[in-house]
CSV table of N, CA and C in Angstrom, one decimal:
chain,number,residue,atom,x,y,z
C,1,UNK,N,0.8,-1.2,0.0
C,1,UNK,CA,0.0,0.0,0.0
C,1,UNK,C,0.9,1.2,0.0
C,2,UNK,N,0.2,2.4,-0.1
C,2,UNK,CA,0.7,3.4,-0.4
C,2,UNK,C,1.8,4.0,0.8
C,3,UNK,N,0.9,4.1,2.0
C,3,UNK,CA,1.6,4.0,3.1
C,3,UNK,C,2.7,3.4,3.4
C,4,UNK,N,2.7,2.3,3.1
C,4,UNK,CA,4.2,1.2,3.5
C,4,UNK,C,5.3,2.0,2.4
C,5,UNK,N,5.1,2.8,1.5
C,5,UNK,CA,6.3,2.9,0.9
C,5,UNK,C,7.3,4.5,1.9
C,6,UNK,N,8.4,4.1,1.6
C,6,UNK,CA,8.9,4.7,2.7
C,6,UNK,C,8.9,6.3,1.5
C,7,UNK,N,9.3,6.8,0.7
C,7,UNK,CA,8.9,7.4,0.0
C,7,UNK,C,7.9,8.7,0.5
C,8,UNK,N,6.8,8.0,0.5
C,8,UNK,CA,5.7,8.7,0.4
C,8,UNK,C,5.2,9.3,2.2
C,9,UNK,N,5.8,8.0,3.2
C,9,UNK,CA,5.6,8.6,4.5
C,9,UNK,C,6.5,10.1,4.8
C,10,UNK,N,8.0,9.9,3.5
C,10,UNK,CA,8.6,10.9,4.0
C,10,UNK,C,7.7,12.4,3.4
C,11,UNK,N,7.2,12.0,2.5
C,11,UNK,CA,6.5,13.2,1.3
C,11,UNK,C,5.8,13.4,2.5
C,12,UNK,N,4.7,12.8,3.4
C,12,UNK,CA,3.6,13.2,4.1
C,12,UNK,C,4.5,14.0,5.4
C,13,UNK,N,5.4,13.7,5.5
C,13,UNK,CA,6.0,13.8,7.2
C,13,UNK,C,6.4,15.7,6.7
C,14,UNK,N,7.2,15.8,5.2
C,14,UNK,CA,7.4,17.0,4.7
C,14,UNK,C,6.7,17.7,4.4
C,15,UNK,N,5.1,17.5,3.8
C,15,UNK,CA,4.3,18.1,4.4
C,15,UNK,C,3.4,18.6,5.3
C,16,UNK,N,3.5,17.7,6.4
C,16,UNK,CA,2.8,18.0,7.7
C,16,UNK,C,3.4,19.0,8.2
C,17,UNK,N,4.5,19.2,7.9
C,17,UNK,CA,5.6,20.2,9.0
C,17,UNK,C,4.8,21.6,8.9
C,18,UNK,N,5.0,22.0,10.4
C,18,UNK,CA,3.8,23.3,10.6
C,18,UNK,C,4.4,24.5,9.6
C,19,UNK,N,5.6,24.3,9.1
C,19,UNK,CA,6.0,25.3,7.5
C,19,UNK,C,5.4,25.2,6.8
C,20,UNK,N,4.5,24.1,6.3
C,20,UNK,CA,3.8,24.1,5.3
C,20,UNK,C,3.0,24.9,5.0
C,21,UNK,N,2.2,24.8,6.2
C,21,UNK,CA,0.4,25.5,6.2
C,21,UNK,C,-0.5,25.3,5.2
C,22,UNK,N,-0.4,23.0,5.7
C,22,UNK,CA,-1.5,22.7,5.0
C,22,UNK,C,-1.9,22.1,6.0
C,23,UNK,N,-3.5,21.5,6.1
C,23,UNK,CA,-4.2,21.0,6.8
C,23,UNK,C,-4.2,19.2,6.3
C,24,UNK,N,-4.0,18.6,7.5
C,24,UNK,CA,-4.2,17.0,7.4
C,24,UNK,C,-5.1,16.8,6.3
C,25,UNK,N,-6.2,17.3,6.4
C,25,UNK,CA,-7.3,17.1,5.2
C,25,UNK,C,-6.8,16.9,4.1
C,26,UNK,N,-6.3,18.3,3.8
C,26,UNK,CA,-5.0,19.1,2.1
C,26,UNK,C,-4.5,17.3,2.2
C,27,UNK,N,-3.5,16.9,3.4
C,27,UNK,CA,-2.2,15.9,3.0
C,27,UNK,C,-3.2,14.3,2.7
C,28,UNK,N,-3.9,14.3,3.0
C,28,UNK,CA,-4.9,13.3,2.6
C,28,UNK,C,-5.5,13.4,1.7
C,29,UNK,N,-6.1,14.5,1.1
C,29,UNK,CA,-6.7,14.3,-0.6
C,29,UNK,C,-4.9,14.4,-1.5
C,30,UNK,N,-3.9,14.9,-0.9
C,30,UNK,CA,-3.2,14.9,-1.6
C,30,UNK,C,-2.1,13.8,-2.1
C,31,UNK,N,-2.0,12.9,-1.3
C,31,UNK,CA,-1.2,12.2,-1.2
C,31,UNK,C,-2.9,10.6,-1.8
C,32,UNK,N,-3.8,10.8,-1.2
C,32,UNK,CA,-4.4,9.8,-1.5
C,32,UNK,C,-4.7,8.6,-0.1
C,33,UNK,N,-4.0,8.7,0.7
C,33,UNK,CA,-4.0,8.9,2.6
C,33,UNK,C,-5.3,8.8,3.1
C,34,UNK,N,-6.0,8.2,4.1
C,34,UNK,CA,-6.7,8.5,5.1
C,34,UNK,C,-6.3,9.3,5.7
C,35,UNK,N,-7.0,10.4,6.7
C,35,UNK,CA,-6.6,11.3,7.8
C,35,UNK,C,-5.5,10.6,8.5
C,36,UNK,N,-6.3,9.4,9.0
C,36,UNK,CA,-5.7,8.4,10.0
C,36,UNK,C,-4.3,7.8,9.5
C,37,UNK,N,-4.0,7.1,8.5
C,37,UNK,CA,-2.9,7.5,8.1
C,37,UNK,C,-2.0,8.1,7.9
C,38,UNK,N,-2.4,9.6,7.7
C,38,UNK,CA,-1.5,11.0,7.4
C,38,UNK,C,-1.0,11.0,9.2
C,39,UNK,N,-1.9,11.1,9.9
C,39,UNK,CA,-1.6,11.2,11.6
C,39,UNK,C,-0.7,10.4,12.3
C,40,UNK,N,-0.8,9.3,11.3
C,40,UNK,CA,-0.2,7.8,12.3
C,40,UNK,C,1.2,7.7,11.4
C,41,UNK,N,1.6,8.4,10.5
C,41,UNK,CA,3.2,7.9,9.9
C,41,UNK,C,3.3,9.6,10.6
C,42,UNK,N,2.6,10.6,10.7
C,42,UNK,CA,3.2,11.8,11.3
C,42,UNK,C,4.2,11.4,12.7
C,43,UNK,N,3.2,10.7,13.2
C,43,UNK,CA,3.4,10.8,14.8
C,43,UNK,C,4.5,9.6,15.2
C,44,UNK,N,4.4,8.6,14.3
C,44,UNK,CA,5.6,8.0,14.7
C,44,UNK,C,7.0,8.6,14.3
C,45,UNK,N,6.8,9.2,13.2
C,45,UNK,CA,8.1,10.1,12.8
C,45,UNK,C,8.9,11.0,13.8
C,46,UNK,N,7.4,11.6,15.0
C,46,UNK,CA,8.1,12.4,15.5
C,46,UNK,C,8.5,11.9,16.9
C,47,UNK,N,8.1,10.9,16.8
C,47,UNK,CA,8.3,9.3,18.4
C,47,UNK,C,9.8,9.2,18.2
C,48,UNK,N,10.2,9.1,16.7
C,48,UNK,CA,11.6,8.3,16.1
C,48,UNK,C,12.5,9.4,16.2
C,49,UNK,N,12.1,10.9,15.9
C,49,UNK,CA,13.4,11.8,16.1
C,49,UNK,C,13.6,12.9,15.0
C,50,UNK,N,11.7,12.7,14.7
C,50,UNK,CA,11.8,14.1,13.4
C,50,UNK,C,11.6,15.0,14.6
C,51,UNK,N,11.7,16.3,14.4
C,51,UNK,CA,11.8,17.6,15.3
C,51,UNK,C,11.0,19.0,14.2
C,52,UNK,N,9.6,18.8,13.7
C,52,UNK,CA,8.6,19.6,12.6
C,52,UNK,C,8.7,21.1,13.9
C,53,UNK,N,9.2,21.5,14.9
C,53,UNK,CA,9.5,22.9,15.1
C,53,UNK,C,10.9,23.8,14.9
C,54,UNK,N,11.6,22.6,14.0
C,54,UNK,CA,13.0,23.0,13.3
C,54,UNK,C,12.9,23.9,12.4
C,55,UNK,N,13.4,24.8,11.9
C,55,UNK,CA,13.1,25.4,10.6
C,55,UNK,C,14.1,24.3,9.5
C,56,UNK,N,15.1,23.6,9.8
C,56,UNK,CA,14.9,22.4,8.7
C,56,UNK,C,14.7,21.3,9.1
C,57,UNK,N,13.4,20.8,8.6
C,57,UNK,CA,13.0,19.5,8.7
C,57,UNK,C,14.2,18.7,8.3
C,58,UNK,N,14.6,17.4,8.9
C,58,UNK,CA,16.0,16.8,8.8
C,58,UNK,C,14.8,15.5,8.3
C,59,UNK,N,14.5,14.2,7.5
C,59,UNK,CA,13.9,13.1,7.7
C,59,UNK,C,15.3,12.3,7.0
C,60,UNK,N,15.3,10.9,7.9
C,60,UNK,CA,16.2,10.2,7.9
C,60,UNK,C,14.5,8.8,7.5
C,61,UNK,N,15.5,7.5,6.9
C,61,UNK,CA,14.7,6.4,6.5
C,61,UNK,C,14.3,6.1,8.3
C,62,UNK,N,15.1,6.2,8.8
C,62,UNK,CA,15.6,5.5,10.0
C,62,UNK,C,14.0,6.2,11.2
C,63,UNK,N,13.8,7.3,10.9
C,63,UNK,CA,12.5,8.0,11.2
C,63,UNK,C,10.9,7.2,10.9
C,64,UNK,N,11.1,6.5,9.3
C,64,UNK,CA,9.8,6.3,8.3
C,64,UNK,C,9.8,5.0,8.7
C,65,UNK,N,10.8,3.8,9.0
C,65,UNK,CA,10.5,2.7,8.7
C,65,UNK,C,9.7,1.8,9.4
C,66,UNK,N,9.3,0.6,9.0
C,66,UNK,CA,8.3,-0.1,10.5
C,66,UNK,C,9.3,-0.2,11.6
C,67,UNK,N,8.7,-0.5,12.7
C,67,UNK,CA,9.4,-0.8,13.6
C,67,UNK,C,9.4,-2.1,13.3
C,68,UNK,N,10.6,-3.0,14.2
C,68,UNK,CA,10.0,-4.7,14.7
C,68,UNK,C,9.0,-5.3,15.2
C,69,UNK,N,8.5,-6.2,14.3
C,69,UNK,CA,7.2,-6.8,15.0
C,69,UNK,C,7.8,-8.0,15.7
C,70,UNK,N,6.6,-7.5,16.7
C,70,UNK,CA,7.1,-8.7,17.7
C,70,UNK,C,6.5,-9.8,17.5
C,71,UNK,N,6.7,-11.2,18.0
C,71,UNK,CA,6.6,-12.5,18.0
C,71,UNK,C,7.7,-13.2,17.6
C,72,UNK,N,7.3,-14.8,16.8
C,72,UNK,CA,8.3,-15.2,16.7
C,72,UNK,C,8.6,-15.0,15.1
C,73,UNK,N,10.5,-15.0,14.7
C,73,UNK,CA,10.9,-14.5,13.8
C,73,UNK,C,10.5,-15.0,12.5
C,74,UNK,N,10.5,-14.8,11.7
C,74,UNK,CA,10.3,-15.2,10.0
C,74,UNK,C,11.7,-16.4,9.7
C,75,UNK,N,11.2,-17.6,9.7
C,75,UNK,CA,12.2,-18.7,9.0
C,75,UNK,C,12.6,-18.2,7.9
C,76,UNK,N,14.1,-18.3,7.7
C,76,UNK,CA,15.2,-18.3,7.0
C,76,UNK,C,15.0,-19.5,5.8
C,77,UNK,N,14.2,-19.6,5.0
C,77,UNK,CA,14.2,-20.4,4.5
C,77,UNK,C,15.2,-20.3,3.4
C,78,UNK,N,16.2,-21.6,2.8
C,78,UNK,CA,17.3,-21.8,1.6
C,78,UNK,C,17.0,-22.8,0.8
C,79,UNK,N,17.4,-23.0,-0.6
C,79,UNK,CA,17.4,-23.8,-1.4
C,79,UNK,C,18.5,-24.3,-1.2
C,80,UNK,N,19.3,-25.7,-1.1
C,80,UNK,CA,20.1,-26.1,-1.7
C,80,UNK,C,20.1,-27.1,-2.9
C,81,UNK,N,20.6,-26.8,-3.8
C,81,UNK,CA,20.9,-27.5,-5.2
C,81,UNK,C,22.4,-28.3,-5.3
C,82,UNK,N,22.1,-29.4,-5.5
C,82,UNK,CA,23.2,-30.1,-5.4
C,82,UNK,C,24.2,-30.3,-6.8
């Protein structure tokens, strides 16, 4: 989905910034987002270490990306060919 691409959370995170002076609404018809969406990659961005009262927005991947899900890990699966 649109959201998962890291790309586009950064697009929303650079427009949310209160420099903009657009409204969540604006970043949701624009991007194509739910509100809820636009709010929930905002806010973890700014959990992770964006700082939107900077006058420059800094976004690193490291800001956008999922976090670890918890449980047990995803098998390593390999082919071997003899």
């Amino acid at each position: 989905s649109a959201s998962d691409d890291i790309a586009t959370r950064a697009f929303v995170v650079s427009l949310k910034a209160p420099c903009s002076g657009k409204t969540t609404n604006e970043f949701a018809e624009i991007t194509g987002l739910s509100v809820r969406q636009v709010n929930r990659i905002y806010a973890h961005a700014i959990e992770r270490g964006v700082d939107p009262n900077h006058g420059l927005v800094v976004i690193l991947d490291s800001y956008l990306e999922d976090a670890p899900r918890s449980g047990r890990p995803s098998t390593d699966l390999r082919i071997i060919i003899c």
